[in-house]
Amino acid sequence: MSDTPKLRRGWTTGACATAACKAALTGLWGGTVPERVTITLPKGEKPSFEILRIGPAEAGVIKDAGDDPDVTHGAEVRVSVASSTGGVVFRAGEGVGTVTKPGLPIAVGEPAINPVPRAMMDEVVGELAAEYGRVPDVEITVSVVGGAALAAKTWNPRLGIRGGLSILGTTGIVRPFSCAAWIASIHRGIDVARADGLTHVAGCTGATSEEVVQALHRLPGHAMLDMGDFAGGMLKYLRRHPIERVTVGGGIGKLTKLAQGAMDLHSGRSEVDFAILSDWTGQDLTGCNTALEAVTRVPDLAQIVAQKARARVQEMIEAQVDIVVIDRAGNVLARDG
């Protein structure tokens, strides 16, 4: 049995906003903002949330992301409610962004509150309207304290979400260290690029390679896909949602793994096979510790890696593909395509 402790789950900003909405609306229609509320998540789970009483019709929830390294962990998600002139209307308060580019699941000009959180809050409005005998005409304003600063650490500026964070979540649950959220961000980046008519995008393994590739090709920010280790997640989506030209950039180590067929480039989930590098170069590289060390022994290896990485990517997608291989300092070691 493994001694590794089980990682604790957390709650999405959408779940927190729903709980705060329920508390605020209870204050508006029932006269008192409660200390705790229970909500129903899309799959039926019913978590309870401690409520911050902010005003007679305004409440907050401190987001608990569990053991996930989420930039919004500990952030205060606030909701204020008021009567609307008809139906449920969503507003972006301080720290919540507004959509400015097409390609996202929310229309341009709308608050960046995703469809599932909207549906969850709609359901809360319907339930409480029935309970209190009210007409479900409610204006819901969602805010995140310090959200504009936190948004700078996310993909939001690149995706055209201005002014703050997105209120996210499809299940209401944050699963620790889940790859799904990162891959979903890559997919949304591709959607935005396509909707904006871009014909050239780039996926890079890290900040240094991204800076190099963006400068080489003079690409706009929203053409840069934060691929990270998830080459497979990016390429599989591009196969179904093609873009004319794709550049892949990264360090020699990660691109060597890509060249050898790995689609997840994380150090814990794939590794460089030095026997294969020996076959490629005709020299014994099995004593090397890193791909960069192998390149110092056989400088031509970088170009071989670039060529073979391009071939791997070309197997996955129908696009014009080029590869940029860099060292740790950001120097270009090889290009292909």
Short mmCIF file of C-alpha atoms in Angstrom, two decimals:
data_model
loop_
_atom_site.label_atom_id
_atom_site.label_comp_id
_atom_site.label_asym_id
_atom_site.label_seq_id
_atom_site.Cartn_x
_atom_site.Cartn_y
_atom_site.Cartn_z
CA MET A 1 0.00 0.00 0.00
CA SER A 2 1.30 3.46 -0.86
CA ASP A 3 2.33 5.77 1.99
CA THR A 4 1.56 8.83 -0.15
CA PRO A 5 -1.15 10.88 1.59
CA LYS A 6 -4.38 11.40 -0.32
CA LEU A 7 -4.57 14.90 -1.76
CA ARG A 8 -7.47 17.03 -0.58
CA ARG A 9 -10.04 18.26 -3.11
CA GLY A 10 -11.22 21.85 -3.28
CA TRP A 11 -14.02 23.94 -4.75
CA THR A 12 -14.07 25.96 -7.97
CA THR A 13 -14.70 29.69 -8.12
CA GLY A 14 -18.06 28.78 -9.66
CA ALA A 15 -19.05 26.70 -6.63
CA CYS A 16 -17.92 29.47 -4.27
CA ALA A 17 -19.88 32.07 -6.23
CA THR A 18 -22.98 29.86 -6.12
CA ALA A 19 -22.74 29.50 -2.34
CA ALA A 20 -22.22 33.25 -1.92
CA CYS A 21 -25.17 33.88 -4.26
CA LYS A 22 -27.43 31.63 -2.21
CA ALA A 23 -26.44 33.39 1.01
CA ALA A 24 -26.85 36.88 -0.47
CA LEU A 25 -30.22 36.03 -1.96
CA THR A 26 -31.38 34.55 1.35
CA GLY A 27 -30.45 37.88 2.92
CA LEU A 28 -32.37 39.83 0.26
CA TRP A 29 -35.55 37.75 0.42
CA GLY A 30 -35.34 36.20 3.89
CA GLY A 31 -33.95 39.12 5.86
CA THR A 32 -30.73 37.48 7.18
CA VAL A 33 -27.55 36.32 5.48
CA PRO A 34 -26.87 32.81 6.89
CA GLU A 35 -23.58 31.69 8.42
CA ARG A 36 -23.45 28.55 6.23
CA VAL A 37 -25.20 27.33 3.09
CA THR A 38 -25.35 24.05 1.23
CA ILE A 39 -25.45 23.92 -2.56
CA THR A 40 -25.96 21.13 -5.08
CA LEU A 41 -23.16 20.52 -7.57
CA PRO A 42 -23.85 19.33 -11.14
CA LYS A 43 -23.26 15.67 -10.24
CA GLY A 44 -25.41 15.82 -7.12
CA GLU A 45 -22.84 16.33 -4.36
CA LYS A 46 -24.00 18.76 -1.66
CA PRO A 47 -21.08 20.60 -0.03
CA SER A 48 -21.52 23.17 2.73
CA PHE A 49 -19.75 26.54 2.75
CA GLU A 50 -18.96 28.99 5.53
CA ILE A 51 -20.27 32.44 4.64
CA LEU A 52 -18.79 35.89 5.17
CA ARG A 53 -21.59 38.36 5.88
CA ILE A 54 -20.71 41.54 4.00
CA GLY A 55 -24.04 43.35 3.68
CA PRO A 56 -27.80 42.74 3.84
CA ALA A 57 -27.75 41.27 0.32
CA GLU A 58 -24.03 40.56 -0.15
CA ALA A 59 -21.98 37.58 0.95
CA GLY A 60 -18.55 36.09 0.44
CA VAL A 61 -16.80 32.72 0.42
CA ILE A 62 -13.07 32.12 0.84
CA LYS A 63 -12.05 29.77 -1.94
CA ASP A 64 -10.46 26.55 -0.75
CA ALA A 65 -8.71 24.83 -3.66
CA GLY A 66 -7.68 21.89 -1.49
CA ASP A 67 -4.16 20.71 -2.25
CA ASP A 68 -4.20 22.08 -5.81
CA PRO A 69 -1.67 24.89 -6.57
CA ASP A 70 -4.46 27.19 -7.75
CA VAL A 71 -3.72 30.93 -7.99
CA THR A 72 -7.19 31.68 -6.59
CA HIS A 73 -6.73 29.54 -3.44
CA GLY A 74 -7.62 31.76 -0.48
CA ALA A 75 -9.29 34.42 -2.62
CA GLU A 76 -12.56 35.92 -1.44
CA VAL A 77 -15.39 35.41 -3.93
CA ARG A 78 -18.22 37.88 -3.30
CA VAL A 79 -21.75 38.09 -4.65
CA SER A 80 -24.26 40.90 -4.24
CA VAL A 81 -27.84 40.59 -5.43
CA ALA A 82 -30.62 43.02 -6.28
CA SER A 83 -33.90 42.99 -8.16
CA SER A 84 -33.64 43.06 -11.94
CA THR A 85 -36.08 44.34 -14.55
CA GLY A 86 -36.56 40.81 -15.86
CA GLY A 87 -34.91 37.40 -15.37
CA VAL A 88 -31.47 36.60 -14.04
CA VAL A 89 -28.78 39.07 -15.11
CA PHE A 90 -25.07 38.61 -14.41
CA ARG A 91 -22.67 41.48 -13.78
CA ALA A 92 -18.88 41.54 -13.41
CA GLY A 93 -17.89 43.21 -10.18
CA GLU A 94 -14.38 44.18 -9.12
CA GLY A 95 -11.84 41.48 -9.98
CA VAL A 96 -14.04 39.60 -12.46
CA GLY A 97 -13.18 40.00 -16.12
CA THR A 98 -15.16 40.80 -19.24
CA VAL A 99 -14.89 38.80 -22.48
CA THR A 100 -13.42 40.83 -25.34
CA LYS A 101 -12.53 38.14 -27.91
CA PRO A 102 -14.71 35.53 -29.65
CA GLY A 103 -14.05 31.81 -29.27
CA LEU A 104 -14.92 31.43 -25.60
CA PRO A 105 -18.15 29.85 -24.30
CA ILE A 106 -19.36 33.31 -23.22
CA ALA A 107 -20.21 36.03 -25.75
CA VAL A 108 -18.06 39.13 -26.24
CA GLY A 109 -19.07 41.88 -23.82
CA GLU A 110 -20.39 39.46 -21.20
CA PRO A 111 -18.94 38.97 -17.70
CA ALA A 112 -16.45 36.08 -17.66
CA ILE A 113 -18.78 33.82 -15.69
CA ASN A 114 -18.83 30.46 -17.42
CA PRO A 115 -21.98 28.54 -18.40
CA VAL A 116 -21.98 25.96 -15.57
CA PRO A 117 -21.58 28.51 -12.74
CA ARG A 118 -24.33 30.57 -14.38
CA ALA A 119 -26.58 27.53 -14.49
CA MET A 120 -25.83 26.73 -10.83
CA MET A 121 -26.72 30.27 -9.77
CA ASP A 122 -29.84 30.21 -11.97
CA GLU A 123 -30.91 27.06 -10.14
CA VAL A 124 -30.36 28.72 -6.75
CA VAL A 125 -32.50 31.68 -7.83
CA GLY A 126 -35.30 29.33 -8.91
CA GLU A 127 -35.18 27.34 -5.67
CA LEU A 128 -35.23 30.39 -3.40
CA ALA A 129 -37.87 32.17 -5.49
CA ALA A 130 -40.14 29.19 -4.95
CA GLU A 131 -39.29 29.03 -1.24
CA TYR A 132 -39.96 32.73 -0.60
CA GLY A 133 -42.77 33.21 -3.11
CA ARG A 134 -40.76 35.71 -5.18
CA VAL A 135 -40.46 36.41 -8.89
CA PRO A 136 -37.02 35.17 -10.06
CA ASP A 137 -35.89 38.54 -11.40
CA VAL A 138 -32.41 38.99 -9.96
CA GLU A 139 -29.25 40.90 -10.82
CA ILE A 140 -26.18 38.95 -9.64
CA THR A 141 -22.86 40.77 -9.35
CA VAL A 142 -19.83 38.54 -8.81
CA SER A 143 -16.54 39.97 -7.54
CA VAL A 144 -13.18 38.55 -6.49
CA VAL A 145 -11.13 40.57 -4.03
CA GLY A 146 -7.75 41.20 -5.66
CA GLY A 147 -8.92 39.39 -8.79
CA ALA A 148 -7.34 41.79 -11.28
CA ALA A 149 -3.87 41.11 -9.87
CA LEU A 150 -4.47 37.36 -9.75
CA ALA A 151 -5.68 37.37 -13.37
CA ALA A 152 -2.24 38.53 -14.50
CA LYS A 153 -0.96 35.08 -13.41
CA THR A 154 -3.48 33.27 -15.60
CA TRP A 155 -4.25 32.89 -19.31
CA ASN A 156 -7.02 35.50 -19.12
CA PRO A 157 -5.16 38.46 -20.68
CA ARG A 158 -4.06 36.28 -23.60
CA LEU A 159 -7.59 34.95 -24.10
CA GLY A 160 -9.00 38.47 -24.22
CA ILE A 161 -10.61 38.44 -20.77
CA ARG A 162 -9.96 41.93 -19.44
CA GLY A 163 -10.19 43.31 -15.93
CA GLY A 164 -10.03 40.20 -13.81
CA LEU A 165 -10.59 36.51 -13.35
CA SER A 166 -13.04 34.07 -14.87
CA ILE A 167 -15.62 32.32 -12.70
CA LEU A 168 -14.96 28.74 -13.70
CA GLY A 169 -15.87 25.12 -13.11
CA THR A 170 -17.82 22.35 -14.78
CA THR A 171 -18.20 20.04 -11.77
CA GLY A 172 -17.72 22.51 -8.91
CA ILE A 173 -14.77 20.44 -7.68
CA VAL A 174 -11.05 21.19 -7.96
CA ARG A 175 -9.10 17.94 -8.22
CA PRO A 176 -5.52 18.36 -6.97
CA PHE A 177 -2.80 18.64 -9.61
CA SER A 178 -5.27 17.76 -12.33
CA CYS A 179 -3.88 18.06 -15.86
CA ALA A 180 -7.40 18.66 -17.12
CA ALA A 181 -7.52 22.37 -16.25
CA TRP A 182 -4.24 23.11 -18.04
CA ILE A 183 -5.24 21.15 -21.13
CA ALA A 184 -8.63 22.88 -21.14
CA SER A 185 -6.78 26.23 -21.14
CA ILE A 186 -4.77 25.11 -24.17
CA HIS A 187 -7.99 24.18 -25.94
CA ARG A 188 -9.56 27.56 -25.18
CA GLY A 189 -6.42 29.26 -26.50
CA ILE A 190 -6.80 27.39 -29.77
CA ASP A 191 -10.49 28.31 -29.93
CA VAL A 192 -9.69 32.00 -29.46
CA ALA A 193 -6.90 31.91 -32.06
CA ARG A 194 -9.21 30.28 -34.61
CA ALA A 195 -12.06 32.67 -33.89
CA ASP A 196 -9.68 35.59 -34.41
CA GLY A 197 -8.58 34.18 -37.77
CA LEU A 198 -4.98 33.51 -36.79
CA THR A 199 -3.11 31.26 -39.20
CA HIS A 200 0.00 30.70 -37.05
CA VAL A 201 0.15 29.57 -33.42
CA ALA A 202 2.97 28.31 -31.23
CA GLY A 203 3.11 25.87 -28.34
CA CYS A 204 6.14 26.04 -26.06
CA THR A 205 7.36 24.06 -23.08
CA GLY A 206 8.15 27.06 -20.88
CA ALA A 207 8.54 30.80 -20.53
CA THR A 208 12.02 31.00 -22.05
CA SER A 209 11.17 29.06 -25.19
CA GLU A 210 7.93 31.02 -25.54
CA GLU A 211 9.82 34.32 -25.41
CA VAL A 212 12.29 33.09 -28.03
CA VAL A 213 9.64 31.73 -30.40
CA GLN A 214 7.39 34.76 -30.08
CA ALA A 215 10.30 37.05 -30.95
CA LEU A 216 11.42 34.86 -33.87
CA HIS A 217 8.02 34.85 -35.50
CA ARG A 218 6.67 38.18 -34.18
CA LEU A 219 3.52 36.49 -33.00
CA PRO A 220 0.80 38.23 -30.97
CA GLY A 221 0.24 37.10 -27.40
CA HIS A 222 -2.93 35.18 -28.13
CA ALA A 223 -1.09 33.07 -30.72
CA MET A 224 1.06 31.61 -27.95
CA LEU A 225 -0.38 28.38 -26.53
CA ASP A 226 0.93 27.55 -23.06
CA MET A 227 1.64 23.95 -24.00
CA GLY A 228 3.96 23.17 -21.10
CA ASP A 229 4.39 19.41 -20.82
CA PHE A 230 1.10 18.66 -22.57
CA ALA A 231 2.19 18.26 -26.19
CA GLY A 232 -0.39 15.54 -26.74
CA GLY A 233 -3.23 17.64 -25.34
CA MET A 234 -2.37 20.47 -27.71
CA LEU A 235 -1.72 18.38 -30.82
CA LYS A 236 -4.82 16.18 -30.48
CA TYR A 237 -7.01 19.29 -30.26
CA LEU A 238 -5.22 20.90 -33.22
CA ARG A 239 -5.87 17.73 -35.22
CA ARG A 240 -9.62 18.25 -34.71
CA HIS A 241 -9.49 22.06 -34.84
CA PRO A 242 -6.70 22.80 -37.34
CA ILE A 243 -4.66 25.96 -37.75
CA GLU A 244 -2.54 26.47 -40.85
CA ARG A 245 0.88 26.80 -39.21
CA VAL A 246 2.13 25.47 -35.86
CA THR A 247 5.48 26.12 -34.21
CA VAL A 248 6.64 23.96 -31.31
CA GLY A 249 9.44 25.34 -29.17
CA GLY A 250 11.25 24.05 -26.14
CA GLY A 251 14.39 23.00 -24.38
CA ILE A 252 16.52 20.21 -25.75
CA GLY A 253 15.45 17.78 -23.03
CA LYS A 254 11.71 18.04 -23.50
CA LEU A 255 11.89 18.18 -27.28
CA THR A 256 14.12 15.10 -27.27
CA LYS A 257 11.33 13.27 -25.45
CA LEU A 258 8.84 14.57 -28.02
CA ALA A 259 11.16 13.41 -30.81
CA GLN A 260 11.23 9.96 -29.20
CA GLY A 261 7.43 9.79 -29.19
CA ALA A 262 6.42 11.07 -25.74
CA MET A 263 3.29 13.20 -25.68
CA ASP A 264 3.52 14.07 -21.96
CA LEU A 265 6.89 15.73 -21.43
CA HIS A 266 6.84 15.93 -17.61
CA SER A 267 10.00 14.62 -15.99
CA GLY A 268 7.96 12.27 -13.81
CA ARG A 269 6.06 10.74 -16.73
CA SER A 270 8.63 10.42 -19.52
CA GLU A 271 12.39 10.36 -19.85
CA VAL A 272 15.11 10.65 -22.47
CA ASP A 273 16.27 7.31 -23.89
CA PHE A 274 20.02 7.69 -24.39
CA ALA A 275 20.26 4.37 -26.24
CA ILE A 276 18.03 5.86 -28.92
CA LEU A 277 20.22 8.97 -29.04
CA SER A 278 23.21 6.70 -29.53
CA ASP A 279 21.48 5.05 -32.48
CA TRP A 280 20.61 8.43 -33.98
CA THR A 281 24.17 9.74 -33.79
CA GLY A 282 26.23 6.57 -34.12
CA GLN A 283 28.05 7.50 -30.91
CA ASP A 284 27.72 6.01 -27.43
CA LEU A 285 25.71 8.52 -25.38
CA THR A 286 24.41 6.06 -22.79
CA GLY A 287 26.66 7.56 -20.12
CA CYS A 288 25.07 11.02 -20.42
CA ASN A 289 22.90 12.38 -17.64
CA THR A 290 20.94 14.88 -19.72
CA ALA A 291 20.09 15.60 -23.33
CA LEU A 292 22.00 18.87 -23.03
CA GLU A 293 25.11 16.93 -22.02
CA ALA A 294 24.60 14.69 -25.06
CA VAL A 295 24.45 17.77 -27.29
CA THR A 296 27.71 19.08 -25.87
CA ARG A 297 29.29 15.78 -26.96
CA VAL A 298 27.56 15.67 -30.35
CA PRO A 299 26.50 19.17 -31.44
CA ASP A 300 24.69 17.80 -34.50
CA LEU A 301 22.27 16.02 -32.16
CA ALA A 302 20.21 19.20 -31.68
CA GLN A 303 19.38 19.31 -35.38
CA ILE A 304 18.55 15.60 -35.39
CA VAL A 305 16.18 16.17 -32.46
CA ALA A 306 14.53 19.10 -34.27
CA GLN A 307 14.00 17.01 -37.42
CA LYS A 308 12.61 14.02 -35.56
CA ALA A 309 10.38 16.17 -33.33
CA ARG A 310 8.96 17.82 -36.43
CA ALA A 311 8.27 14.40 -37.94
CA ARG A 312 6.43 13.33 -34.77
CA VAL A 313 4.30 16.48 -34.76
CA GLN A 314 3.62 16.14 -38.47
CA GLU A 315 2.27 12.63 -37.82
CA MET A 316 -0.28 14.17 -35.45
CA ILE A 317 -1.56 17.20 -37.36
CA GLU A 318 -2.05 18.44 -40.90
CA ALA A 319 -0.32 21.80 -40.73
CA GLN A 320 2.88 23.53 -41.67
CA VAL A 321 5.11 22.60 -38.72
CA ASP A 322 8.38 24.02 -37.51
CA ILE A 323 10.47 23.26 -34.44
CA VAL A 324 12.70 25.55 -32.36
CA VAL A 325 15.13 23.92 -29.92
CA ILE A 326 16.81 26.08 -27.26
CA ASP A 327 19.23 25.68 -24.38
CA ARG A 328 18.58 26.85 -20.82
CA ALA A 329 19.85 30.34 -21.57
CA GLY A 330 17.45 30.74 -24.50
CA ASN A 331 20.00 30.28 -27.24
CA VAL A 332 18.62 28.59 -30.35
CA LEU A 333 20.37 25.24 -30.80
CA ALA A 334 18.45 24.09 -33.88
CA ARG A 335 15.44 24.81 -36.07
CA ASP A 336 13.62 22.62 -38.52
CA GLY A 337 10.84 23.44 -40.93
#
